[in-house]
Amino acid sequence: MVRDPLDLRRYAKTEDGDDLTQALVEEIIEKCLGFEVEQRSLVIGYWSCSYHSYQELCQEEKILYKLISGLHSSISIHIAFDYLLDEATNLWGQNLTLMYDRVLRYPDHVRNLYFTFLFVLRAVTKLLYNPKLQAACPIPFDEANLWKGQSGPELKQKIQQQFRNISALMDCVGCEKC
């Protein structure tokens, strides 16, 4: 099973049935991300609609999950690559322990990083239309099988909205928060 980076699902229900997810998400938003009150509804909306076990997700949602995980891994690697090692001397450098702890120790994070790389590479090869380049680029998933079935159009709209929410969320979080 793919790990949930924050693993908030384990806190979702208490013995008396109270839902703790909302409280935990609000605490994370306030303490970790520093969002203003008006930005919180966007984050809570994304969080509440994205919590399912990986096995319950359809193929399109699994692709979204892998892309988000790969993006998170990429950001973590970039942070570890140029890290403030000593604040007193303003010494910057590579923090390999951080990179290992956040990404490399989890094979699924590395696989999702590779998947995201292939996804972007595939998009570039389609945009440039170079048959030689397209032949050399591995295909990360079968695009022909996406958005099929009765719920295909609704699912496509749902995932497009999730991408918009994620984009808006990332616009709200400055680099200094990382």
Coordinates of C-alpha atoms in Angstrom, one line a residue:
M1 CA 0.0 0.0 0.0
V2 CA 1.2 3.5 -0.8
R3 CA 1.9 5.5 2.4
D4 CA -0.1 8.5 3.3
P5 CA 2.5 11.1 4.1
L6 CA 0.6 12.5 7.1
D7 CA -1.4 9.3 7.9
L8 CA -4.3 11.3 9.2
R9 CA -6.8 8.5 8.4
R10 CA -5.8 6.8 11.7
Y11 CA -7.2 9.8 13.6
A12 CA -10.4 10.0 11.5
K13 CA -12.7 8.4 14.1
T14 CA -12.6 8.2 17.9
E15 CA -14.2 5.6 20.0
D16 CA -17.3 7.8 20.5
G17 CA -17.5 8.4 16.8
D18 CA -16.4 12.0 16.7
D19 CA -14.7 13.0 13.5
L20 CA -11.2 14.4 14.4
T21 CA -10.1 14.9 10.8
Q22 CA -11.5 18.5 10.6
A23 CA -9.7 19.5 13.8
L24 CA -6.4 18.0 12.8
V25 CA -6.6 19.5 9.3
E26 CA -7.3 23.0 10.8
E27 CA -4.3 22.5 13.2
I28 CA -2.0 21.6 10.4
I29 CA -3.3 24.5 8.3
E30 CA -2.7 27.0 11.1
K31 CA 0.6 25.7 12.5
C32 CA 2.4 24.2 9.5
L33 CA 1.1 26.2 6.5
G34 CA 0.2 29.5 8.1
F35 CA -2.9 30.0 6.0
E36 CA -5.2 32.9 6.6
V37 CA -8.8 32.2 7.6
E38 CA -10.2 32.8 4.1
Q39 CA -7.7 30.3 2.6
R40 CA -8.7 27.5 5.0
S41 CA -11.9 26.5 3.3
L42 CA -10.0 25.7 0.1
V43 CA -7.5 23.4 1.9
I44 CA -10.2 21.7 4.0
G45 CA -12.2 21.1 0.8
Y46 CA -9.3 19.5 -0.9
W47 CA -8.3 17.4 2.2
S48 CA -11.8 16.1 2.8
C49 CA -12.4 14.9 -0.8
S50 CA -9.0 13.3 -1.1
Y51 CA -8.9 10.8 1.8
H52 CA -9.5 7.3 0.6
S53 CA -7.3 4.3 0.8
Y54 CA -5.1 3.8 -2.3
Q55 CA -6.9 0.6 -3.2
E56 CA -10.3 2.3 -3.3
L57 CA -9.1 4.8 -5.9
C58 CA -9.9 4.5 -9.6
Q59 CA -7.1 4.6 -12.2
E60 CA -7.4 8.3 -12.8
E61 CA -7.3 9.1 -9.0
K62 CA -4.3 6.8 -8.6
I63 CA -2.5 8.8 -11.3
L64 CA -3.4 12.1 -9.5
Y65 CA -2.1 10.6 -6.3
K66 CA 1.2 9.5 -7.9
L67 CA 1.7 12.9 -9.5
I68 CA 1.1 14.7 -6.2
S69 CA 3.4 12.3 -4.4
G70 CA 6.1 12.7 -7.1
L71 CA 5.8 16.5 -6.9
H72 CA 6.1 16.3 -3.1
S73 CA 9.2 14.1 -3.5
S74 CA 10.7 16.5 -6.0
I75 CA 10.1 19.5 -3.7
S76 CA 11.6 17.6 -0.8
I77 CA 14.7 16.7 -2.8
H78 CA 15.1 20.4 -3.9
I79 CA 14.9 21.5 -0.3
A80 CA 17.5 19.0 0.8
F81 CA 19.8 20.0 -2.1
D82 CA 20.0 23.6 -1.0
Y83 CA 19.5 23.5 2.8
L84 CA 20.4 25.9 5.5
L85 CA 22.9 23.8 7.4
D86 CA 24.1 26.4 9.9
E87 CA 22.1 29.5 10.6
A88 CA 24.8 31.2 12.6
T89 CA 27.3 31.1 9.7
N90 CA 24.7 31.2 6.9
L91 CA 26.1 27.9 5.6
W92 CA 24.0 26.3 2.8
G93 CA 24.6 22.9 1.3
Q94 CA 23.2 19.4 0.7
N95 CA 21.3 17.7 3.5
L96 CA 21.5 14.0 2.5
T97 CA 19.9 12.8 5.7
L98 CA 16.8 14.9 5.1
M99 CA 16.6 13.7 1.5
Y100 CA 16.8 10.1 2.7
D101 CA 14.3 10.6 5.5
R102 CA 11.8 12.3 3.3
V103 CA 12.1 10.5 0.0
L104 CA 14.8 7.8 -0.5
R105 CA 13.8 5.5 2.4
Y106 CA 10.3 5.1 0.9
P107 CA 10.4 3.1 -2.4
D108 CA 6.9 4.3 -3.3
H109 CA 8.1 7.9 -3.1
V110 CA 10.9 7.2 -5.5
R111 CA 8.6 5.3 -7.9
N112 CA 6.1 8.2 -7.8
L113 CA 8.9 10.7 -8.5
Y114 CA 9.9 8.6 -11.5
F115 CA 6.3 8.4 -12.6
T116 CA 5.9 12.2 -12.4
F117 CA 9.1 12.6 -14.4
L118 CA 7.7 10.2 -17.1
F119 CA 4.4 12.0 -17.1
V120 CA 6.0 15.4 -17.7
L121 CA 8.4 13.9 -20.3
R122 CA 5.4 12.3 -22.1
A123 CA 3.6 15.6 -22.2
V124 CA 6.7 17.3 -23.7
T125 CA 7.1 14.6 -26.3
K126 CA 3.5 15.0 -27.3
L127 CA 3.8 18.7 -27.5
L128 CA 6.9 18.7 -29.7
Y129 CA 5.8 15.8 -31.8
N130 CA 9.0 14.1 -32.5
P131 CA 8.5 10.4 -33.4
K132 CA 12.0 9.5 -32.5
L133 CA 11.7 11.1 -29.1
Q134 CA 8.2 9.6 -28.6
A135 CA 9.5 6.1 -29.3
A136 CA 12.3 6.6 -26.8
C137 CA 10.0 7.8 -24.0
P138 CA 8.4 5.1 -21.8
I139 CA 4.6 5.4 -21.5
P140 CA 3.8 5.6 -17.7
F141 CA 0.2 4.4 -18.1
D142 CA -2.3 3.5 -20.9
E143 CA -4.0 6.9 -21.8
A144 CA -6.6 5.1 -23.9
N145 CA -8.2 3.6 -20.8
L146 CA -8.8 6.9 -19.0
W147 CA -12.2 8.6 -18.6
K148 CA -14.1 5.5 -19.8
G149 CA -17.5 4.4 -18.5
Q150 CA -20.6 6.2 -17.4
S151 CA -18.9 8.3 -14.8
G152 CA -16.0 9.2 -17.0
P153 CA -17.0 12.9 -17.7
E154 CA -17.9 13.5 -14.1
L155 CA -14.7 12.0 -12.9
K156 CA -12.7 14.1 -15.4
Q157 CA -14.4 17.2 -14.0
K158 CA -13.7 16.1 -10.4
I159 CA -10.0 15.6 -11.1
Q160 CA -9.7 18.8 -13.0
Q161 CA -11.2 20.6 -10.0
Q162 CA -8.8 18.8 -7.7
F163 CA -5.9 20.0 -9.9
R164 CA -7.3 23.6 -9.8
N165 CA -7.6 23.3 -6.0
I166 CA -4.0 22.0 -5.7
S167 CA -2.7 24.8 -7.9
A168 CA -4.6 27.4 -5.8
L169 CA -3.2 25.8 -2.7
M170 CA 0.3 25.9 -4.0
D171 CA -0.2 29.6 -4.9
C172 CA -1.1 30.3 -1.3
V173 CA 2.0 28.6 0.1
G174 CA 5.2 30.6 -0.4
C175 CA 8.6 28.9 -0.7
E176 CA 9.5 30.1 2.8
K177 CA 6.9 27.8 4.3
C178 CA 8.8 24.8 3.1

